[in-house]
PDB file of C-alpha atoms in Angstrom:
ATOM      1  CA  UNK A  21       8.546 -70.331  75.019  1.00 44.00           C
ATOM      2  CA  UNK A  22       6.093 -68.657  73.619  1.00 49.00           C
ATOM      3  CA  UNK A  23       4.398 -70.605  71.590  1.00 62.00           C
ATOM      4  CA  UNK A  24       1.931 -73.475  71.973  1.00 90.00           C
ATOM      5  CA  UNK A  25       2.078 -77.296  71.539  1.00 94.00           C
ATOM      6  CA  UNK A  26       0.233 -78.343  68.427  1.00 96.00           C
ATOM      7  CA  UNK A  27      -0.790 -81.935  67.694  1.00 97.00           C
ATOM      8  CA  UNK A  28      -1.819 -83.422  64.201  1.00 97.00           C
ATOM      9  CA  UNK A  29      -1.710 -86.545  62.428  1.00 96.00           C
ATOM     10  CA  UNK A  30       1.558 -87.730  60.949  1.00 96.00           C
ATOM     11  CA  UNK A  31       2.354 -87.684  57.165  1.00 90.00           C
ATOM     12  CA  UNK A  32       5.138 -88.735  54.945  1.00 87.00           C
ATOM     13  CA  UNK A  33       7.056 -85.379  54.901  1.00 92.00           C
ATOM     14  CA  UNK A  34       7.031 -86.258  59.285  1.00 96.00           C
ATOM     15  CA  UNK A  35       8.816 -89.009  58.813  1.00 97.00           C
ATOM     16  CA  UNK A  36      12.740 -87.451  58.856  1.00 97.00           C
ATOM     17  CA  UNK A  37      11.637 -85.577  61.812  1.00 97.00           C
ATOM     18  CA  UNK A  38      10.338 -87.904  63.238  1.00 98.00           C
ATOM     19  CA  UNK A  39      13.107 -90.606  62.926  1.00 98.00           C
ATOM     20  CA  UNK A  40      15.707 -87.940  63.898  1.00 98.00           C
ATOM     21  CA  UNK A  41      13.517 -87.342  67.370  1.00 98.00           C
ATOM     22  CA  UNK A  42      12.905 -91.035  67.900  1.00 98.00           C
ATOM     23  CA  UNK A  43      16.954 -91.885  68.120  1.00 97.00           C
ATOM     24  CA  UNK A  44      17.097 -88.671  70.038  1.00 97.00           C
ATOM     25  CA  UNK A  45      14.607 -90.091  72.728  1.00 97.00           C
ATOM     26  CA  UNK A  46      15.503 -93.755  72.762  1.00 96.00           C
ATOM     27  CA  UNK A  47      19.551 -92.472  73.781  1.00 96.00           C
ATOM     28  CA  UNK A  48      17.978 -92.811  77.752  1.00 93.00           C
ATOM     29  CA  UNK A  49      16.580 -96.225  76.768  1.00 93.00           C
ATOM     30  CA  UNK A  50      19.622 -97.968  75.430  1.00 93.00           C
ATOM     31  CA  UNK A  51      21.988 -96.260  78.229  1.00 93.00           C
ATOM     32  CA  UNK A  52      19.711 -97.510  80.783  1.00 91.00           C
ATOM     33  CA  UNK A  53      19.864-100.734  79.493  1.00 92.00           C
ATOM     34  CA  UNK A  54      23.224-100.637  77.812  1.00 90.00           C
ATOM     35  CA  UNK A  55      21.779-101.859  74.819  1.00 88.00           C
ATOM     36  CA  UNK A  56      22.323 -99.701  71.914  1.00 90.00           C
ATOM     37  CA  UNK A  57      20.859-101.976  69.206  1.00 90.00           C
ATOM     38  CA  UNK A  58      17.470-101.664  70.198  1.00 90.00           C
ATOM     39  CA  UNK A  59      15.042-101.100  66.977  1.00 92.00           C
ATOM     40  CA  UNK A  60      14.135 -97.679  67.719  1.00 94.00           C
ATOM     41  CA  UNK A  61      17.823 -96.766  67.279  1.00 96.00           C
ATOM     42  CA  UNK A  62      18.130 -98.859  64.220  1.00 95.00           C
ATOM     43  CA  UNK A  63      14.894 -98.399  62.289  1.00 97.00           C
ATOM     44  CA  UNK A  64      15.236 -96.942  58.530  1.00 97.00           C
ATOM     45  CA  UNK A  65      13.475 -94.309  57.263  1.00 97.00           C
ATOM     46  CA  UNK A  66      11.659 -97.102  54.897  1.00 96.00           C
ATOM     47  CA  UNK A  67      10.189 -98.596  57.633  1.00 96.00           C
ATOM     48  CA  UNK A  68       9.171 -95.673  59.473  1.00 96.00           C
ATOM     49  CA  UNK A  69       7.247 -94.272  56.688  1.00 95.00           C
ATOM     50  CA  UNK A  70       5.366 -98.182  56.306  1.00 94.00           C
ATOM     51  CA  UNK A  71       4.529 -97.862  59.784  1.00 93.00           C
ATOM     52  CA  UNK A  72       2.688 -94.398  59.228  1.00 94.00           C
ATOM     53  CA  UNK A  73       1.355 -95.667  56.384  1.00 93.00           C
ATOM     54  CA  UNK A  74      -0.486 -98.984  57.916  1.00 92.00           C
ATOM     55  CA  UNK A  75      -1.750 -97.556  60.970  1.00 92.00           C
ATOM     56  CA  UNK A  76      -1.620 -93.434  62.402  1.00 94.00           C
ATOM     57  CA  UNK A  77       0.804 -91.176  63.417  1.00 97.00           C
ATOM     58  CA  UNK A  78       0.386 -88.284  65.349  1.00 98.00           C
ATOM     59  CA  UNK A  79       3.291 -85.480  65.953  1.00 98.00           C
ATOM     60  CA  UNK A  80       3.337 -82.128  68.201  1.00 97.00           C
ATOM     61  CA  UNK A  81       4.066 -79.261  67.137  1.00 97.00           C
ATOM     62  CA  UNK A  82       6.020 -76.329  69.031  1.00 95.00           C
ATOM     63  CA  UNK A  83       6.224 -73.810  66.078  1.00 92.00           C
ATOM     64  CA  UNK A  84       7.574 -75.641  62.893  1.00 91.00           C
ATOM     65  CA  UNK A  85       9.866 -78.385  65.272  1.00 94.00           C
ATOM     66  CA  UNK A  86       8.323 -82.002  65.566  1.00 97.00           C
ATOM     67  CA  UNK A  87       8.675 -81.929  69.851  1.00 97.00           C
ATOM     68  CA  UNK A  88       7.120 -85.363  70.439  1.00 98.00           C
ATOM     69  CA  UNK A  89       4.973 -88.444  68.472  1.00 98.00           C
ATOM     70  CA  UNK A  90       3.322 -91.564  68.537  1.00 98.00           C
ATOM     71  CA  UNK A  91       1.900 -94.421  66.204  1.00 97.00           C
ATOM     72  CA  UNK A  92      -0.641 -96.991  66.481  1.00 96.00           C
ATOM     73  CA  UNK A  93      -2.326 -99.454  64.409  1.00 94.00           C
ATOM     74  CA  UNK A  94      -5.045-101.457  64.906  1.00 92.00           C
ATOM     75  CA  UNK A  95      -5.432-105.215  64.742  1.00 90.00           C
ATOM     76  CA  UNK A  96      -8.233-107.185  62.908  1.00 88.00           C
ATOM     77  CA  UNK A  97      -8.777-109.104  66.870  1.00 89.00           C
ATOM     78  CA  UNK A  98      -9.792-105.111  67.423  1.00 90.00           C
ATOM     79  CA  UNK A  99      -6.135-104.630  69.666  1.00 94.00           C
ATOM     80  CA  UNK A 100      -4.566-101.287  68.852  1.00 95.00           C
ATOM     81  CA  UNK A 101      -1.232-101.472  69.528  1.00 97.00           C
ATOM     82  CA  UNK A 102       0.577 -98.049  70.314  1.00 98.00           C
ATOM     83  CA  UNK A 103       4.076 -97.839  69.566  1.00 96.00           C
ATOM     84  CA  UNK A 104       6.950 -95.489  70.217  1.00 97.00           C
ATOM     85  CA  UNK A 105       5.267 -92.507  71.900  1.00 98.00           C
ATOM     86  CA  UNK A 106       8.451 -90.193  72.169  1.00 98.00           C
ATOM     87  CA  UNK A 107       9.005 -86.738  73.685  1.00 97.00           C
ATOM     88  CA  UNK A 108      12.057 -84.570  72.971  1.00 97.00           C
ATOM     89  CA  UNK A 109      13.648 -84.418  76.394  1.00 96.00           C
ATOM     90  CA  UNK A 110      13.766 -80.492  76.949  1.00 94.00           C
ATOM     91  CA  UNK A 111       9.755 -80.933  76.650  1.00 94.00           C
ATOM     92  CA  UNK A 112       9.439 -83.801  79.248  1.00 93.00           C
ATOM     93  CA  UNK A 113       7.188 -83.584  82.533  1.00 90.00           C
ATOM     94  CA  UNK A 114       4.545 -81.037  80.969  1.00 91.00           C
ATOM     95  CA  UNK A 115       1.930 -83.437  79.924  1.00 93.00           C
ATOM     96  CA  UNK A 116       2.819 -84.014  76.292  1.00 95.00           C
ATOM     97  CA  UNK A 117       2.802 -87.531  76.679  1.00 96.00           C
ATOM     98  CA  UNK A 118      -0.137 -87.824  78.097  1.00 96.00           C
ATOM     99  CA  UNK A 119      -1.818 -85.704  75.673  1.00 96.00           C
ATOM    100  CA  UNK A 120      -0.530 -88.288  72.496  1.00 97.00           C
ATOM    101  CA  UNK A 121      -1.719 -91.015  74.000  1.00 97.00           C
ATOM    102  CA  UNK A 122      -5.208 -89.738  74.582  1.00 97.00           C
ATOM    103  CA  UNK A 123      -5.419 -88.310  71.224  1.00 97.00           C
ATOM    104  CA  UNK A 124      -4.492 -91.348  69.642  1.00 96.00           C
ATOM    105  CA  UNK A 125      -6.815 -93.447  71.614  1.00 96.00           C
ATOM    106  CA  UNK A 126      -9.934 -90.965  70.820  1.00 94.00           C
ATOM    107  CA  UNK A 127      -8.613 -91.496  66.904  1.00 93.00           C
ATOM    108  CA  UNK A 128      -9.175 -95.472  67.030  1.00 92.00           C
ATOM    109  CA  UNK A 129     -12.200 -95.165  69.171  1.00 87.00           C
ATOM    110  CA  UNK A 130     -14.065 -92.647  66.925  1.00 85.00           C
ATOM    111  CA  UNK A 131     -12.766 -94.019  63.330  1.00 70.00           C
ATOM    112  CA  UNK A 132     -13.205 -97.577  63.000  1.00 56.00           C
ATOM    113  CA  UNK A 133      -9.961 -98.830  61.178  1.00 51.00           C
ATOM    114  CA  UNK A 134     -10.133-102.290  61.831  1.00 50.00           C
ATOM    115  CA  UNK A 135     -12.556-104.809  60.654  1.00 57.00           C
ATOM    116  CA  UNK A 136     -13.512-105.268  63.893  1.00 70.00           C
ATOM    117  CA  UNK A 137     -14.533-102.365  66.497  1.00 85.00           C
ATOM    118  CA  UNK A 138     -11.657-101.240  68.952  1.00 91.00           C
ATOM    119  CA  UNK A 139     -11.986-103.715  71.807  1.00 93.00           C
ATOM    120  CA  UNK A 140      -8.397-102.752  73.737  1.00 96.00           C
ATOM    121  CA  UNK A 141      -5.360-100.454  73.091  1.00 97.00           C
ATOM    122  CA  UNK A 142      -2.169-102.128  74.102  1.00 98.00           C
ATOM    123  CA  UNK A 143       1.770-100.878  74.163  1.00 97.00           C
ATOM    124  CA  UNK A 144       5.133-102.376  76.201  1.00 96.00           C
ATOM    125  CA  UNK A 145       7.755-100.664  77.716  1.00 95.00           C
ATOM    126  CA  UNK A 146      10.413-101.990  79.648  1.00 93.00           C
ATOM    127  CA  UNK A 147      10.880-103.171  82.937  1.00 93.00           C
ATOM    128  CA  UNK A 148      13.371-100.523  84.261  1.00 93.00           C
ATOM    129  CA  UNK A 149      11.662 -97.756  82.432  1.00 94.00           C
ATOM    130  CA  UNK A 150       9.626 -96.480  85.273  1.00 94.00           C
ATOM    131  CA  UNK A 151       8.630 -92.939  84.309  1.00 93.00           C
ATOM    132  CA  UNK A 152       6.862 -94.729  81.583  1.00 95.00           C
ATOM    133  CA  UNK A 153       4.997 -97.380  83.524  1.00 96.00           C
ATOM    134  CA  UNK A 154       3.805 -94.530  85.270  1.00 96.00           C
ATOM    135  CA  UNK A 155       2.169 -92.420  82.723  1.00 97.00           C
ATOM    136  CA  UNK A 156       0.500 -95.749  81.221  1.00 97.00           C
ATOM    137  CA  UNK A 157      -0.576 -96.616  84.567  1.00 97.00           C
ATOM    138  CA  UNK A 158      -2.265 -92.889  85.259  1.00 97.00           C
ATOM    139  CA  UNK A 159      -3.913 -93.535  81.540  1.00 97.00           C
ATOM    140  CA  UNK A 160      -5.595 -96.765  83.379  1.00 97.00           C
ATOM    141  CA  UNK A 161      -3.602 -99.160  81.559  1.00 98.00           C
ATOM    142  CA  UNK A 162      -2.606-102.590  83.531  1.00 98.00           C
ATOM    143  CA  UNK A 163       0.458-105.544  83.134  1.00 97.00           C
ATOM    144  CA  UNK A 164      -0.929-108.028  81.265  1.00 97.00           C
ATOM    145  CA  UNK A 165       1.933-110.105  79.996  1.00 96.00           C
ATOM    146  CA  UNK A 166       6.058-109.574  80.562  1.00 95.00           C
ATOM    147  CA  UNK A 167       8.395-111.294  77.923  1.00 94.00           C
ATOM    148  CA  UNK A 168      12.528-111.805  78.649  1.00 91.00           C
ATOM    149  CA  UNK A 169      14.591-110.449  76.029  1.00 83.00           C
ATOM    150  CA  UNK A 170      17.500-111.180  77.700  1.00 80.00           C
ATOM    151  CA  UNK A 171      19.734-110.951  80.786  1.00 84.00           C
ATOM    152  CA  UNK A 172      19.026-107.065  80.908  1.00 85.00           C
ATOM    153  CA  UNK A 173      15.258-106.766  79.099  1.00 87.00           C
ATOM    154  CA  UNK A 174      12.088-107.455  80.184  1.00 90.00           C
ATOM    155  CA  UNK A 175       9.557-106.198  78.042  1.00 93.00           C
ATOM    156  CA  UNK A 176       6.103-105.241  80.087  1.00 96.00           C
ATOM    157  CA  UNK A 177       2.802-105.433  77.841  1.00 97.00           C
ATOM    158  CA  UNK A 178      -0.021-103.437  79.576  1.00 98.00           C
ATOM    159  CA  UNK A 179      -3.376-103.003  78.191  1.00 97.00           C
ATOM    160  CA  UNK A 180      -6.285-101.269  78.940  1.00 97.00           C
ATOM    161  CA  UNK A 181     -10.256-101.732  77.519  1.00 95.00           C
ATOM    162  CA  UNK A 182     -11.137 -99.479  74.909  1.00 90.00           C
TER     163      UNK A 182
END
């Protein structure tokens, strides 16, 4: 390629991009769950832009294309919940992932956003989405909770200490 993966925070003028990537990532999702009403797919750009703006978004960078991203916020218990960390599929299995969701846990553990220090950083997947339960288990996070959506959901909460 060329050219090297970039990460920065998220602004405003990430938001298209990023809402463009996120439907293009959560396509695998819905198929393998043959649900294609899931809110990833359905957010608006409205509420994409709130979520940046009441927590932190990160995006990578290959050149001038937003690749991959994540976004977390951070509770007043001191729970940061991380939410929809997406990776354009040509740019799978080389790390990116991992990368986000280290960078956005050394964000909330080094700037105090809450009212209450970081205690844990929390996300949920689900159940039949097993090349994600890996990477949160390599990051040393653990099942702390599973909720039934329905006949063909399970959502898995893990956690780990912060």
């Amino acid at each position: 390629m060329g050219l090297s993966v970039t990460i920065s925070a998220a602004d405003a003028r990430d938001a298209e991009h990023i809402l463009k990537l996120q439907y293009l990532c959560y396509q695998s999702e819905a198929e393998l769950y043959g649900d294609w009403s899931i809110e990833p797919l359905t957010q608006s750009l409205d509420a994409l832009r709130a979520e940046l703006e009441e927590g932190h978004g990160l995006v990578a960078r290959l050149g001038d294309e937003v690749v991959a991203s994540v976004r977390a916020r951070a509770d007043e218990d001191g729970t940061v919940r991380i939410a929809k960390l997406i990776v354009h599929p040509r740019m799978r299995r080389h790390g990116l992932g991992g990368r986000l969701l280290d960078t956005i846990e050394r964000h909330f553990a080094a700037v105090p956003e809450a009212a209450s220090p970081v205690k844990r950083f929390q996300l949920f997947t689900g159940h039949r989405s097993e090349v994600n339960l890996r990477l949160y288990r390599s990051k040393g996070y653990a099942q702390v909770a599973t909720r039934e959506l329905g006949p063909k959901l399970t959502l898995v909460t893990l956690e780990k200490a912060a």
